[in-house]
mmCIF file of C-alpha atoms in Angstrom:
data_model
loop_
_atom_site.group_PDB
_atom_site.id
_atom_site.type_symbol
_atom_site.label_atom_id
_atom_site.label_comp_id
_atom_site.label_asym_id
_atom_site.label_seq_id
_atom_site.Cartn_x
_atom_site.Cartn_y
_atom_site.Cartn_z
ATOM 1 C CA MET A 24 17.657 15.388 -6.426
ATOM 2 C CA ARG A 25 15.152 17.700 -4.739
ATOM 3 C CA ASP A 26 15.186 17.773 -0.971
ATOM 4 C CA GLY A 27 12.178 17.443 1.282
ATOM 5 C CA PRO A 28 9.641 14.979 2.663
ATOM 6 C CA GLY A 29 7.826 14.877 -0.680
ATOM 7 C CA ASP A 30 10.832 13.116 -2.143
ATOM 8 C CA VAL A 31 10.477 10.299 0.395
ATOM 9 C CA LEU A 32 6.945 9.549 -0.751
ATOM 10 C CA ALA A 33 7.910 9.864 -4.419
ATOM 11 C CA ALA A 34 10.812 7.448 -3.986
ATOM 12 C CA LEU A 35 8.589 4.938 -2.185
ATOM 13 C CA LEU A 36 5.740 5.172 -4.693
ATOM 14 C CA ARG A 37 8.163 4.423 -7.524
ATOM 15 C CA GLN A 38 8.815 1.093 -5.824
ATOM 16 C CA VAL A 39 5.235 -0.081 -5.342
ATOM 17 C CA ARG A 40 2.837 -1.860 -7.687
ATOM 18 C CA ILE A 41 -0.918 -1.565 -7.267
ATOM 19 C CA GLY A 42 -3.259 -4.064 -8.867
ATOM 20 C CA VAL A 43 -7.026 -4.410 -8.754
ATOM 21 C CA ALA A 44 -8.354 -7.821 -7.771
ATOM 22 C CA ARG A 45 -12.041 -6.854 -8.115
ATOM 23 C CA PHE A 46 -14.434 -3.959 -7.751
ATOM 24 C CA GLY A 47 -18.120 -3.269 -8.076
ATOM 25 C CA ARG A 48 -21.348 -2.009 -6.607
ATOM 26 C CA VAL A 49 -22.730 -3.664 -3.478
ATOM 27 C CA GLU A 50 -26.266 -3.126 -2.132
ATOM 28 C CA LEU A 51 -27.048 -4.124 1.453
ATOM 29 C CA GLY A 52 -30.590 -4.163 2.864
ATOM 30 C CA ALA A 53 -30.853 -3.144 6.513
ATOM 31 C CA PRO A 54 -30.330 -4.546 9.013
ATOM 32 C CA TRP A 55 -26.942 -5.945 8.032
ATOM 33 C CA GLY A 56 -23.466 -6.419 9.428
ATOM 34 C CA VAL A 57 -20.357 -7.984 7.927
ATOM 35 C CA ARG A 58 -17.190 -9.136 9.655
ATOM 36 C CA LEU A 59 -14.118 -8.760 7.409
ATOM 37 C CA ALA A 60 -11.195 -11.074 8.073
ATOM 38 C CA GLY A 61 -7.632 -9.769 8.081
ATOM 39 C CA ARG A 62 -6.024 -9.778 4.648
ATOM 40 C CA ASP A 63 -2.956 -8.748 2.689
ATOM 41 C CA THR A 64 -4.967 -6.599 0.283
ATOM 42 C CA VAL A 65 -6.324 -3.066 0.697
ATOM 43 C CA GLY A 66 -10.090 -2.543 0.562
ATOM 44 C CA LEU A 67 -11.698 0.698 -0.621
ATOM 45 C CA HIS A 68 -15.321 1.464 0.219
ATOM 46 C CA LEU A 69 -17.064 4.527 -1.213
ATOM 47 C CA VAL A 70 -20.507 5.242 0.288
ATOM 48 C CA LEU A 71 -23.001 6.030 -2.467
ATOM 49 C CA ASP A 72 -26.121 5.961 -0.288
ATOM 50 C CA GLY A 73 -27.422 4.894 3.107
ATOM 51 C CA GLU A 74 -25.886 4.247 6.522
ATOM 52 C CA LEU A 75 -22.423 2.776 7.121
ATOM 53 C CA TRP A 76 -20.447 2.230 10.308
ATOM 54 C CA VAL A 77 -16.906 0.878 10.061
ATOM 55 C CA ASP A 78 -15.417 -0.372 13.330
ATOM 56 C CA ASP A 79 -18.146 1.646 15.106
ATOM 57 C CA VAL A 80 -17.144 4.855 13.274
ATOM 58 C CA PRO A 81 -19.953 6.554 11.284
ATOM 59 C CA ILE A 82 -19.135 7.059 7.602
ATOM 60 C CA GLY A 83 -21.107 9.645 5.637
ATOM 61 C CA VAL A 84 -22.473 9.474 2.107
ATOM 62 C CA GLY A 85 -19.714 10.375 -0.304
ATOM 63 C CA ASP A 86 -16.980 9.433 2.177
ATOM 64 C CA LEU A 87 -14.217 6.979 1.287
ATOM 65 C CA VAL A 88 -12.742 4.379 3.628
ATOM 66 C CA ALA A 89 -9.528 2.409 3.029
ATOM 67 C CA LEU A 90 -8.982 -0.738 5.130
ATOM 68 C CA HIS A 91 -6.006 -3.066 5.458
ATOM 69 C CA GLY A 92 -4.304 -5.408 7.862
ATOM 70 C CA ALA A 93 -6.376 -6.654 10.791
ATOM 71 C CA GLY A 94 -10.060 -7.522 10.534
ATOM 72 C CA HIS A 95 -12.800 -4.878 10.417
ATOM 73 C CA THR A 96 -16.560 -4.660 10.819
ATOM 74 C CA LEU A 97 -19.033 -2.989 8.449
ATOM 75 C CA ARG A 98 -22.724 -2.533 9.345
ATOM 76 C CA ASN A 99 -25.654 -0.195 8.953
ATOM 77 C CA HIS A 100 -25.920 0.413 12.701
ATOM 78 C CA PRO A 101 -23.565 -0.181 15.661
ATOM 79 C CA ASP A 102 -26.048 -2.699 17.138
ATOM 80 C CA ALA A 103 -26.541 -4.752 13.951
ATOM 81 C CA ASP A 104 -25.615 -8.443 14.133
ATOM 82 C CA LEU A 105 -22.497 -9.520 12.278
ATOM 83 C CA VAL A 106 -21.911 -12.395 9.864
ATOM 84 C CA ASP A 107 -18.676 -13.407 8.153
ATOM 85 C CA GLU A 108 -18.080 -11.728 4.819
ATOM 86 C CA PRO A 109 -19.726 -13.699 1.981
ATOM 87 C CA ALA A 110 -17.407 -14.993 -0.717
ATOM 88 C CA TRP A 111 -16.967 -12.844 -3.802
ATOM 89 C CA PRO A 112 -18.631 -14.288 -6.911
ATOM 90 C CA GLY A 113 -16.417 -16.538 -8.993
ATOM 91 C CA GLY A 114 -15.353 -15.893 -12.569
ATOM 92 C CA ASP A 115 -12.769 -13.798 -14.348
ATOM 93 C CA ASP A 116 -14.646 -10.478 -14.423
ATOM 94 C CA LEU A 117 -13.220 -7.699 -12.274
ATOM 95 C CA THR A 118 -16.574 -5.960 -11.971
ATOM 96 C CA VAL A 119 -19.149 -7.589 -9.689
ATOM 97 C CA TYR A 120 -22.602 -6.602 -8.467
ATOM 98 C CA ARG A 121 -23.955 -7.997 -5.211
ATOM 99 C CA ARG A 122 -26.960 -7.572 -2.964
ATOM 100 C CA HIS A 123 -27.279 -8.846 0.605
ATOM 101 C CA GLY A 124 -30.271 -8.567 2.884
ATOM 102 C CA SER A 125 -33.892 -7.990 1.994
ATOM 103 C CA GLY A 126 -34.679 -4.811 3.925
ATOM 104 C CA PRO A 127 -35.964 -1.792 2.000
ATOM 105 C CA ASP A 128 -33.407 0.624 3.503
ATOM 106 C CA LEU A 129 -30.310 0.185 1.370
ATOM 107 C CA THR A 130 -26.689 0.991 1.946
ATOM 108 C CA VAL A 131 -25.019 1.233 -1.459
ATOM 109 C CA LEU A 132 -21.249 0.935 -1.642
ATOM 110 C CA LEU A 133 -18.701 1.040 -4.409
ATOM 111 C CA CYS A 134 -16.107 -1.489 -3.230
ATOM 112 C CA ALA A 135 -12.663 -2.440 -4.515
ATOM 113 C CA GLU A 136 -9.999 -4.887 -3.406
ATOM 114 C CA LEU A 137 -6.453 -3.938 -4.356
ATOM 115 C CA THR A 138 -3.158 -5.767 -4.183
ATOM 116 C CA VAL A 139 -0.040 -3.856 -3.170
ATOM 117 C CA THR A 140 3.331 -5.349 -4.079
ATOM 118 C CA GLY A 141 6.876 -4.155 -4.657
ATOM 119 C CA ALA A 142 9.801 -3.181 -2.473
ATOM 120 C CA ALA A 143 8.015 -0.295 -0.737
ATOM 121 C CA ARG A 144 4.884 -2.242 0.188
ATOM 122 C CA SER A 145 5.710 -2.885 3.837
ATOM 123 C CA LEU A 146 6.991 0.651 4.443
ATOM 124 C CA LEU A 147 3.929 2.322 2.933
ATOM 125 C CA LEU A 148 1.425 0.092 4.711
ATOM 126 C CA ARG A 149 3.344 0.605 7.932
ATOM 127 C CA ALA A 150 2.762 4.334 7.539
ATOM 128 C CA LEU A 151 -1.006 3.928 7.067
ATOM 129 C CA PRO A 152 -3.405 3.220 9.944
ATOM 130 C CA PRO A 153 -5.625 0.130 9.532
ATOM 131 C CA MET A 154 -8.531 2.435 8.636
ATOM 132 C CA VAL A 155 -8.233 5.661 6.647
ATOM 133 C CA HIS A 156 -11.413 7.763 6.528
ATOM 134 C CA LEU A 157 -11.517 10.523 3.920
ATOM 135 C CA PRO A 158 -14.606 12.746 3.996
ATOM 136 C CA SER A 159 -16.421 13.762 0.838
ATOM 137 C CA ARG A 160 -15.574 17.415 1.296
ATOM 138 C CA LEU A 161 -11.978 16.908 0.152
ATOM 139 C CA PRO A 162 -12.042 18.726 -3.214
ATOM 140 C CA HIS A 163 -9.158 16.942 -4.918
ATOM 141 C CA PHE A 164 -11.014 13.616 -4.683
ATOM 142 C CA ALA A 165 -14.286 14.812 -6.173
ATOM 143 C CA ALA A 166 -13.507 14.561 -9.885
ATOM 144 C CA LEU A 167 -11.699 11.240 -9.520
ATOM 145 C CA LEU A 168 -14.499 9.627 -7.519
ATOM 146 C CA ASP A 169 -17.144 11.029 -9.869
ATOM 147 C CA ALA A 170 -15.329 9.461 -12.817
ATOM 148 C CA LEU A 171 -15.137 6.120 -11.027
ATOM 149 C CA ARG A 172 -18.833 6.158 -10.131
ATOM 150 C CA ASP A 173 -19.687 7.038 -13.724
ATOM 151 C CA GLU A 174 -17.649 4.156 -15.156
ATOM 152 C CA ILE A 175 -19.300 1.587 -12.889
ATOM 153 C CA ARG A 176 -22.792 2.957 -13.534
ATOM 154 C CA GLU A 177 -22.604 3.398 -17.324
ATOM 155 C CA ARG A 178 -20.726 0.185 -18.221
ATOM 156 C CA ARG A 179 -19.195 1.663 -21.370
ATOM 157 C CA PRO A 180 -16.694 -0.278 -23.533
ATOM 158 C CA ALA A 181 -13.475 -1.074 -21.623
ATOM 159 C CA THR A 182 -15.099 -0.102 -18.312
ATOM 160 C CA GLU A 183 -13.096 -2.709 -16.425
ATOM 161 C CA VAL A 184 -9.786 -1.347 -17.706
ATOM 162 C CA VAL A 185 -10.635 2.313 -17.122
ATOM 163 C CA ALA A 186 -12.236 1.738 -13.717
ATOM 164 C CA ALA A 187 -9.281 -0.362 -12.573
ATOM 165 C CA ARG A 188 -6.873 2.469 -13.410
ATOM 166 C CA LEU A 189 -9.094 4.972 -11.612
ATOM 167 C CA VAL A 190 -9.186 2.744 -8.524
ATOM 168 C CA GLU A 191 -5.380 2.615 -8.514
ATOM 169 C CA LEU A 192 -5.257 6.409 -8.621
ATOM 170 C CA VAL A 193 -7.741 6.585 -5.764
ATOM 171 C CA LEU A 194 -5.446 4.498 -3.571
ATOM 172 C CA LEU A 195 -2.447 6.680 -4.455
ATOM 173 C CA GLN A 196 -4.468 9.728 -3.448
ATOM 174 C CA VAL A 197 -5.459 8.020 -0.204
ATOM 175 C CA ILE A 198 -1.796 7.363 0.609
ATOM 176 C CA ARG A 199 -0.754 10.914 -0.222
ATOM 177 C CA ALA A 200 -3.620 12.499 1.720
ATOM 178 C CA GLU A 201 -3.051 10.354 4.814
ATOM 179 C CA LEU A 202 0.700 10.902 4.926
ATOM 180 C CA ALA A 203 0.175 14.653 4.655
ATOM 181 C CA LYS A 204 -1.600 14.660 8.028
ATOM 182 C CA PRO A 205 0.318 15.547 11.222
ATOM 183 C CA ALA A 206 2.174 12.561 12.611
ATOM 184 C CA GLU A 207 2.674 11.505 16.210
ATOM 185 C CA SER A 208 6.146 12.346 17.447
ATOM 186 C CA GLY A 209 8.472 9.353 17.395
ATOM 187 C CA SER A 210 6.375 7.395 14.890
ATOM 188 C CA TRP A 211 7.397 6.033 11.506
ATOM 189 C CA ARG A 212 5.017 8.560 9.935
ATOM 190 C CA ALA A 213 6.967 11.306 11.657
ATOM 191 C CA ALA A 214 10.179 10.030 10.074
ATOM 192 C CA LEU A 215 8.686 10.402 6.600
ATOM 193 C CA VAL A 216 7.787 14.054 7.141
ATOM 194 C CA ASP A 217 10.754 15.082 9.289
ATOM 195 C CA GLU A 218 12.654 17.617 7.192
ATOM 196 C CA ARG A 219 16.149 16.375 8.031
ATOM 197 C CA ILE A 220 15.593 12.633 8.443
ATOM 198 C CA GLY A 221 13.299 12.807 5.416
ATOM 199 C CA ARG A 222 16.186 14.014 3.266
ATOM 200 C CA ALA A 223 18.304 11.058 4.360
ATOM 201 C CA LEU A 224 15.496 8.578 3.740
ATOM 202 C CA ALA A 225 14.806 10.032 0.294
ATOM 203 C CA ALA A 226 18.472 9.625 -0.572
ATOM 204 C CA VAL A 227 18.547 5.993 0.598
ATOM 205 C CA TYR A 228 15.336 5.082 -1.248
ATOM 206 C CA ALA A 229 16.362 6.844 -4.474
ATOM 207 C CA GLU A 230 19.977 5.614 -4.576
ATOM 208 C CA PRO A 231 20.148 2.296 -2.697
ATOM 209 C CA ALA A 232 23.251 1.087 -4.554
ATOM 210 C CA ARG A 233 25.364 4.033 -3.431
ATOM 211 C CA SER A 234 28.027 3.346 -0.809
ATOM 212 C CA TRP A 235 26.265 5.191 1.964
ATOM 213 C CA THR A 236 27.864 5.737 5.352
ATOM 214 C CA VAL A 237 26.284 7.153 8.485
ATOM 215 C CA ALA A 238 28.476 10.225 8.091
ATOM 216 C CA GLY A 239 27.382 10.619 4.463
ATOM 217 C CA LEU A 240 23.703 10.375 5.343
ATOM 218 C CA ALA A 241 24.186 12.806 8.226
ATOM 219 C CA LYS A 242 25.652 15.271 5.742
ATOM 220 C CA VAL A 243 22.622 14.849 3.459
ATOM 221 C CA ALA A 244 20.386 15.500 6.468
ATOM 222 C CA GLY A 245 22.377 18.584 7.438
ATOM 223 C CA MET A 246 23.185 17.158 10.873
ATOM 224 C CA SER A 247 26.254 16.073 12.784
ATOM 225 C CA ARG A 248 26.887 12.342 12.822
ATOM 226 C CA ALA A 249 26.463 12.285 16.608
ATOM 227 C CA ALA A 250 23.018 13.912 16.407
ATOM 228 C CA PHE A 251 21.860 12.128 13.254
ATOM 229 C CA ALA A 252 22.241 8.473 14.270
ATOM 230 C CA PRO A 253 20.119 8.564 17.472
ATOM 231 C CA ARG A 254 17.472 10.764 15.844
ATOM 232 C CA PHE A 255 17.243 8.368 12.888
ATOM 233 C CA ARG A 256 16.886 5.382 15.203
ATOM 234 C CA GLU A 257 14.261 7.172 17.309
ATOM 235 C CA LEU A 258 12.022 7.887 14.304
ATOM 236 C CA VAL A 259 12.681 4.921 12.024
ATOM 237 C CA GLY A 260 13.009 2.252 14.692
ATOM 238 C CA GLU A 261 16.435 1.010 13.592
ATOM 239 C CA GLY A 262 19.828 2.490 12.778
ATOM 240 C CA PRO A 263 20.759 3.924 9.344
ATOM 241 C CA GLY A 264 22.900 0.928 8.393
ATOM 242 C CA ALA A 265 20.240 -1.612 9.318
ATOM 243 C CA HIS A 266 17.553 0.347 7.490
ATOM 244 C CA LEU A 267 19.698 0.627 4.366
ATOM 245 C CA THR A 268 20.272 -3.134 4.408
ATOM 246 C CA ARG A 269 16.571 -3.824 4.909
ATOM 247 C CA TRP A 270 15.645 -1.530 2.008
ATOM 248 C CA ARG A 271 18.219 -3.173 -0.252
ATOM 249 C CA MET A 272 16.843 -6.605 0.609
ATOM 250 C CA ASP A 273 13.261 -5.445 -0.052
ATOM 251 C CA LEU A 274 14.380 -4.160 -3.443
ATOM 252 C CA ALA A 275 16.277 -7.360 -4.139
ATOM 253 C CA ALA A 276 13.275 -9.521 -3.229
ATOM 254 C CA ALA A 277 11.122 -7.528 -5.651
ATOM 255 C CA LEU A 278 13.737 -7.700 -8.426
ATOM 256 C CA LEU A 279 14.162 -11.457 -8.054
ATOM 257 C CA LEU A 280 10.477 -11.861 -8.904
ATOM 258 C CA GLU A 281 10.004 -8.992 -11.351
ATOM 259 C CA ARG A 282 13.182 -9.764 -13.334
ATOM 260 C CA PRO A 283 13.428 -13.565 -13.490
ATOM 261 C CA GLU A 284 15.876 -13.255 -16.394
ATOM 262 C CA TRP A 285 18.440 -11.542 -14.153
ATOM 263 C CA SER A 286 21.092 -13.596 -12.396
ATOM 264 C CA VAL A 287 21.572 -13.310 -8.649
ATOM 265 C CA ALA A 288 24.815 -11.426 -9.335
ATOM 266 C CA GLN A 289 22.928 -8.860 -11.431
ATOM 267 C CA VAL A 290 20.386 -8.345 -8.680
ATOM 268 C CA ALA A 291 23.191 -8.004 -6.135
ATOM 269 C CA ALA A 292 24.885 -5.307 -8.208
ATOM 270 C CA GLN A 293 21.610 -3.438 -8.648
ATOM 271 C CA VAL A 294 21.225 -3.035 -4.881
ATOM 272 C CA GLY A 295 24.830 -2.115 -4.137
ATOM 273 C CA TYR A 296 26.669 -5.401 -3.588
ATOM 274 C CA GLY A 297 29.862 -6.104 -5.537
ATOM 275 C CA SER A 298 30.052 -9.617 -4.099
ATOM 276 C CA GLU A 299 27.339 -12.165 -4.824
ATOM 277 C CA PHE A 300 28.400 -14.086 -1.721
ATOM 278 C CA ALA A 301 28.037 -11.031 0.539
ATOM 279 C CA PHE A 302 24.646 -10.278 -0.973
ATOM 280 C CA SER A 303 23.404 -13.855 -0.584
ATOM 281 C CA THR A 304 24.532 -13.898 3.048
ATOM 282 C CA ALA A 305 22.704 -10.639 3.795
ATOM 283 C CA PHE A 306 19.596 -11.727 1.902
ATOM 284 C CA ARG A 307 19.394 -15.026 3.758
ATOM 285 C CA ARG A 308 19.878 -13.299 7.104
ATOM 286 C CA VAL A 309 16.940 -10.936 6.415
ATOM 287 C CA THR A 310 14.516 -13.264 4.591
ATOM 288 C CA GLY A 311 15.532 -16.684 5.875
ATOM 289 C CA LEU A 312 16.174 -18.011 2.346
ATOM 290 C CA PRO A 313 19.039 -17.732 -0.151
ATOM 291 C CA PRO A 314 18.128 -15.626 -3.210
ATOM 292 C CA GLY A 315 17.826 -18.511 -5.640
ATOM 293 C CA ARG A 316 15.514 -20.510 -3.416
ATOM 294 C CA TYR A 317 13.437 -17.405 -2.655
ATOM 295 C CA ARG A 318 12.866 -16.918 -6.378
ATOM 296 C CA ASN A 319 12.202 -20.593 -7.103
ATOM 297 C CA THR A 320 9.576 -20.915 -4.380
ATOM 298 C CA ARG A 321 7.610 -17.851 -5.529
ATOM 299 C CA LEU A 322 7.717 -17.980 -9.321
ATOM 300 C CA PRO A 323 6.058 -20.468 -11.671
ATOM 301 C CA GLU A 324 8.558 -23.078 -12.826
ATOM 302 C CA ASP A 325 8.555 -21.877 -16.426
ATOM 303 C CA ALA A 326 9.326 -18.292 -15.357
ATOM 304 C CA VAL A 327 12.535 -19.099 -13.517
ATOM 305 C CA ARG A 328 15.681 -18.273 -15.438
ATOM 306 C CA MET A 329 17.845 -21.351 -15.964
#
């Protein structure tokens, strides 16, 4: 396994699933202002034309904004009145086209709403600020965003499939670009890019079933056990053992839903537990539910393995 902070991100991205709930072109006639409620999804907003302020931050034409978590405000001017976000049109189509407001001065946005699931969801979203603003001058985004704009504009055969895949790639690029920025000392972001703690995290995320000890992880990090444990806790927010358990339970929760044909014992073995009882005890302590009930309450009845 290669060492380095890049391995942490790679290991996390292998354990996340991105889906596209909807996307499309939105035209807003000034003056306008929209209040977005907090949500579990991630919203992407690419400015094609006009004025946009997000949470009182000016966003230029060609810029991309990613929003998640708490509520946000979008408007054409900081003084514009706000209304609650209108409901998305019904129907099964992913691609939607909307216009709000009757003013001649238009703000034109390419908007997408994405779902993020999988074991690494909470860790990745924890590393991202509620608003990520990526300016148009970033060269590695240009071709990808041009292709997305072209798909939405031209409406060629299979546009919804192709555009959805492009939107997923856009979010992956957003994550990678944001996590490459300097991180505040002592933050979770700093843990991901710390050379030594990053090696330990990459090892835990890539091999969760291994019988890791604090001494073993300290060796991977190239640190003494005495120095490693407090540094890990300072950056990650919990000790190595607690973080390993939390990661195993996140993986187990994802596997219980993604692999309904697997028994609880199979899931337990996959995340490093030889005893189904020990696994069930740990899972209930972290999630509040035993594994079987967790699966039964979140899967359709006909998907649950009998």
